[in-house]
Tab-separated table of C-alpha atoms in Angstrom:
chain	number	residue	atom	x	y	z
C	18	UNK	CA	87.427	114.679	116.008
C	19	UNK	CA	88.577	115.622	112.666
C	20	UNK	CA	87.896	119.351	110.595
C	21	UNK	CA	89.836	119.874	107.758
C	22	UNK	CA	89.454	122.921	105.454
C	23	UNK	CA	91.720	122.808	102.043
C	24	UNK	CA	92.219	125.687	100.716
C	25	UNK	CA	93.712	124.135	97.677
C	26	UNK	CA	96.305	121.138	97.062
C	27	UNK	CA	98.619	120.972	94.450
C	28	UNK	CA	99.131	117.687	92.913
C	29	UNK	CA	101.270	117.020	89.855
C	30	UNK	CA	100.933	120.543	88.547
C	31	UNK	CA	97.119	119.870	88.962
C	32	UNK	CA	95.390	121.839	91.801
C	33	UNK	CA	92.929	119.530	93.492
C	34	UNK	CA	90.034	120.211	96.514
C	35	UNK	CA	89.695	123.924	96.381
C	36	UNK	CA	87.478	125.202	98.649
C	37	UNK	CA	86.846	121.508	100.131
C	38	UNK	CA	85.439	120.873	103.897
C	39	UNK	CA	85.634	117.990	105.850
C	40	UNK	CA	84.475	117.078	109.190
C	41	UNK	CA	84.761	113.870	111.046
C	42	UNK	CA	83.153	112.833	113.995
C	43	UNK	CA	83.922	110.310	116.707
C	44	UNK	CA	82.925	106.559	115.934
C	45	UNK	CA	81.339	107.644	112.492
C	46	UNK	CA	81.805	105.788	108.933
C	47	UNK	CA	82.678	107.902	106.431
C	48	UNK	CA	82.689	106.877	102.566
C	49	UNK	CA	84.186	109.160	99.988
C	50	UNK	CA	83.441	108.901	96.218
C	51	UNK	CA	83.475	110.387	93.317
C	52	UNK	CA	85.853	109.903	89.446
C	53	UNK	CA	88.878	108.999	89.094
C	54	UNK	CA	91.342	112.030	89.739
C	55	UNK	CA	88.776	113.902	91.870
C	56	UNK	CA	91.467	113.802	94.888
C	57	UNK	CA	89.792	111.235	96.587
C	58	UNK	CA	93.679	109.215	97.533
C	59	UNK	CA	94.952	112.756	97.668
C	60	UNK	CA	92.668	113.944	100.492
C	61	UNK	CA	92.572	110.113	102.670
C	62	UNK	CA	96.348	110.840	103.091
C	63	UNK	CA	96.005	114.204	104.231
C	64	UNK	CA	93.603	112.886	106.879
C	65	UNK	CA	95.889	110.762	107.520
C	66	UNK	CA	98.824	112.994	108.029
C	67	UNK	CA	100.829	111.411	104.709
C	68	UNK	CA	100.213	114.540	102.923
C	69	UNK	CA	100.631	117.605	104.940
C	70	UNK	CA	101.933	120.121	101.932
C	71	UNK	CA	98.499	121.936	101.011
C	72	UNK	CA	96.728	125.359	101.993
C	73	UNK	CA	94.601	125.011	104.887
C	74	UNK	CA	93.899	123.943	108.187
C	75	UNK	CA	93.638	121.066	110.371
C	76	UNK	CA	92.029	120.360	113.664
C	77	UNK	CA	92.479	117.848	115.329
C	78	UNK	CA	90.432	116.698	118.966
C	79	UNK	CA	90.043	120.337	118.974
C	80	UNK	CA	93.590	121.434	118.327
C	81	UNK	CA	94.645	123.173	115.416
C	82	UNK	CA	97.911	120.764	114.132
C	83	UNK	CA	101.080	122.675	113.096
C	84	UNK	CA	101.359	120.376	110.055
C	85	UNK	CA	105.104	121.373	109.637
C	86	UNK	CA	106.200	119.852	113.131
C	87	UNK	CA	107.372	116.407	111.164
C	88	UNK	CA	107.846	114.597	114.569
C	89	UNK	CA	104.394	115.010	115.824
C	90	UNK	CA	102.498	114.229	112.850
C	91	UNK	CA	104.786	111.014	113.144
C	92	UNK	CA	103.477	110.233	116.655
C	93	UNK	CA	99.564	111.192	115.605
C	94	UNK	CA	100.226	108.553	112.761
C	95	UNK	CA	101.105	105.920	115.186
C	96	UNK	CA	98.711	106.352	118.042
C	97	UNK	CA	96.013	106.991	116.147
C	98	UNK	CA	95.688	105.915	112.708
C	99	UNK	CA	95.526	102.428	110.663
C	100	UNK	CA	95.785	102.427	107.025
C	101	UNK	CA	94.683	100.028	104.351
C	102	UNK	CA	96.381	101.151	100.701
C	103	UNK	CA	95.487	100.253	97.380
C	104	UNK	CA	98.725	98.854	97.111
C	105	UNK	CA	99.007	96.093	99.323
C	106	UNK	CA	101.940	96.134	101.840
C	107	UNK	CA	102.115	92.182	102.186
C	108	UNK	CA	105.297	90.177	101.699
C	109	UNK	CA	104.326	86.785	99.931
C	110	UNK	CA	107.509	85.325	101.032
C	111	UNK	CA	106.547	85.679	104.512
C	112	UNK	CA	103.652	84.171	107.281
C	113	UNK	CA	100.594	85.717	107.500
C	114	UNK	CA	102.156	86.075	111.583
C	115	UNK	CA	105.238	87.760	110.356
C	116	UNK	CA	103.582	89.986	108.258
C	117	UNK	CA	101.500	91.256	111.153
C	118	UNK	CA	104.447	91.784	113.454
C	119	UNK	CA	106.321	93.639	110.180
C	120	UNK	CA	103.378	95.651	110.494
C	121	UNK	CA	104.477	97.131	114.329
C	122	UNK	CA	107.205	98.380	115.465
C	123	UNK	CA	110.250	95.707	117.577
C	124	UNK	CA	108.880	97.734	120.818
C	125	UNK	CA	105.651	96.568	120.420
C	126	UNK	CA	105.588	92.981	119.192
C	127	UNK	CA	104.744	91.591	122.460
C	128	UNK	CA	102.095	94.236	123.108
C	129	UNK	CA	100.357	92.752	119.841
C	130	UNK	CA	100.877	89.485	120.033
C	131	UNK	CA	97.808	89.759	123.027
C	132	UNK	CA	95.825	91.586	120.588
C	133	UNK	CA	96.690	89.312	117.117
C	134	UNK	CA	93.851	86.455	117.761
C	135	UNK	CA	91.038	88.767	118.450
C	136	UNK	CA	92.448	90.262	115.157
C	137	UNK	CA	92.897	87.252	113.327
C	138	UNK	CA	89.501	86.019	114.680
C	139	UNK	CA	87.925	89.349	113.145
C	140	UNK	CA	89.056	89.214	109.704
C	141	UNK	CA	89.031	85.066	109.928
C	142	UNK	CA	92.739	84.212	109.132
C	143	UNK	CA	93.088	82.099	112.244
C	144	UNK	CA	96.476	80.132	110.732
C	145	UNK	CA	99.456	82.119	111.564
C	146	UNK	CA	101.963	79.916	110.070
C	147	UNK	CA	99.760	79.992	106.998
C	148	UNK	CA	102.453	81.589	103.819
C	149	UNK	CA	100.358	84.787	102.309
C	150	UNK	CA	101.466	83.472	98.425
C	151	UNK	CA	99.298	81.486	98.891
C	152	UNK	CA	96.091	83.530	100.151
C	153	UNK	CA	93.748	84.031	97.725
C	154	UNK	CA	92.966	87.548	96.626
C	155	UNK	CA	90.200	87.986	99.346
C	156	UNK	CA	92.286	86.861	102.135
C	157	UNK	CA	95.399	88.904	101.128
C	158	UNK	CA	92.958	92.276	101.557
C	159	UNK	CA	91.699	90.839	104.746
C	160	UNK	CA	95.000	90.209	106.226
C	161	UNK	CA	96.014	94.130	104.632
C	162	UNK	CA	92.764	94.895	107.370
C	163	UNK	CA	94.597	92.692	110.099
C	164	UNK	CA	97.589	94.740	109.652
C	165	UNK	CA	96.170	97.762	109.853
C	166	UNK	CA	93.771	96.746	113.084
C	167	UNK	CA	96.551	95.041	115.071
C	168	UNK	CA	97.441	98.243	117.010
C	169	UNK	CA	94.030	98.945	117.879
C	170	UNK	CA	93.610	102.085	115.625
C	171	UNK	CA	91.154	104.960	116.279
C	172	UNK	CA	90.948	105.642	113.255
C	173	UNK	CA	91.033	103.059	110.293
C	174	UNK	CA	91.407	104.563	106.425
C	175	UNK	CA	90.727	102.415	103.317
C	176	UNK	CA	91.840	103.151	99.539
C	177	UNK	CA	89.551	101.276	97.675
C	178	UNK	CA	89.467	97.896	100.298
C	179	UNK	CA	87.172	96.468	98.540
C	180	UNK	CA	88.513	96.886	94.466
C	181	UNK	CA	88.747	93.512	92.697
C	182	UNK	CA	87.365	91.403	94.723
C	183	UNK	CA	83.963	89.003	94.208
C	184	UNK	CA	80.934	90.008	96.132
C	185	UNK	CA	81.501	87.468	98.627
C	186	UNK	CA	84.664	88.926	99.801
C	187	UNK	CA	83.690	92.839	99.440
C	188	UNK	CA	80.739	91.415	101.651
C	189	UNK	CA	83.634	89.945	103.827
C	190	UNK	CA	85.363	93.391	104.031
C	191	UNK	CA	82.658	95.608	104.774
C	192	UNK	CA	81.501	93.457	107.315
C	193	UNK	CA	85.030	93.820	109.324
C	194	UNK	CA	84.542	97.349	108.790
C	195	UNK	CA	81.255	97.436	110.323
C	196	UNK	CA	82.450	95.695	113.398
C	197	UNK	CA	85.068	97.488	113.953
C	198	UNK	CA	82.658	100.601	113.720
C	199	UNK	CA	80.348	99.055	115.971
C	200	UNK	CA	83.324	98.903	118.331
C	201	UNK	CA	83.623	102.418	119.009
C	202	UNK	CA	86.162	102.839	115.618
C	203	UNK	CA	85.858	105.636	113.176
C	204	UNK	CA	86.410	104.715	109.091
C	205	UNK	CA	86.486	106.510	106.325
C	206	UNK	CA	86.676	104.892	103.104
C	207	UNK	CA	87.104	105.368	99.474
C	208	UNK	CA	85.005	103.614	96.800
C	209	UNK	CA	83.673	103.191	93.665
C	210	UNK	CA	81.129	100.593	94.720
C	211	UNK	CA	78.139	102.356	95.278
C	212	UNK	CA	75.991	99.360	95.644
C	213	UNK	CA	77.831	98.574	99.461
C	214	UNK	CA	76.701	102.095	100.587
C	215	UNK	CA	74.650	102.433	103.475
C	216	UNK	CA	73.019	105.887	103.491
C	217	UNK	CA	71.390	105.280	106.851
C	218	UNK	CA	74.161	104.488	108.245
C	219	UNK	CA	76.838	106.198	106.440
C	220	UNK	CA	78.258	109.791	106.073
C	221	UNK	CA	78.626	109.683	101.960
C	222	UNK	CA	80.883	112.726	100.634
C	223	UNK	CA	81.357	112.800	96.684
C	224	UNK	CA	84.043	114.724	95.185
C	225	UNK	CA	83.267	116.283	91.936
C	226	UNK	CA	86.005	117.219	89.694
C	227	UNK	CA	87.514	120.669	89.261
């Protein structure tokens, strides 16, 4: 699905992922690790099509992308690709229902709304009147998940879902992500906890440092 070769990537006057390979297949679950400043951010939004100023080449379904061409990288984006930051995207002063239809574009809110229960029902917010100040810490990330599943992404990336959070809840998150996975989705996924990987059932890529 995905095959990314990166050449190199300037960032901040620092060049980051010479030489670095990626390849992601169809309905897989991808983790990538490795220190702080390895480029792990850096390269989730160039898979994502948020970064596409670095030396290389991407293919995409078998398609080499012209990563210039703003306005289709724009459309991939949308059809394809959910994204759960590090910085959370929630407004407190808002429902956790109008912070999922924020989430879409006007043209689409009805389309959603068919698809925001099974959501909802996923991540287990099932209140939609419910104000997000005051969600706990664990529900906050898990309705940052809802937002990013309510368009029925291909593709789901994750900065770090599961930073900060108590055991219970990282147990919480990684157990949406598997069922989304089991539903056909494809995830990649940066972390630092190494304790929730699954080697068996995981692709694990670390990025060292250059």
């Amino acid at each position: 699905m995905i095959d990314i070769l990166i050449k190199n990537k300037l960032f901040s006057d620092r060049m980051l992922l010479r030489n670095f390979h990626i390849k992601v297949c169809k309905g897989s679950f991808t983790v990538v690790t490795g220190p702080s400043g390895s480029g792990k951010s850096t390269l989730l939004n160039i898979i994502g099509l948020l970064d596409t100023d670095f030396n290389g080449e991407y293919v995409f379904d078998n398609t080499i992308l012209s990563l210039s061409d703003k306005k289709h990288m724009h459309q991939l984006r949308k059809k394809y690709f959910g994204y759960v930051f590090q910085d959370s995207l929630i407004n407190e002063k808002q429902s956790i229902k109008r912070n999922l239809m924020c989430a879409v574009d006007y043209n689409e809110q009805n389309q959603v709304s068919i698809n925001m229960r099974n959501v909802l029902d996923m991540v287990g917010l099932n209140d939609l009147s419910r104000q997000t100040s005051v969600l706990s810490g664990g529900e906050k990330q898990r309705l940052s998940l809802a937002r990013a599943l309510i368009k029925e992404p291909t593709i789901l990336l994750a900065d770090e879902p599961t930073a900060s959070l108590d055991l219970k809840n990282k147990k919480n998150i990684m157990n949406i992500l598997f069922e989304y996975n089991k539903k056909g989705g494809t995830v990649i996924m940066i972390t630092h906890d190494l304790e929730l990987i699954d080697k068996k059932n995981m692709e694990v890529i670390n990025i060292k440092p250059h």
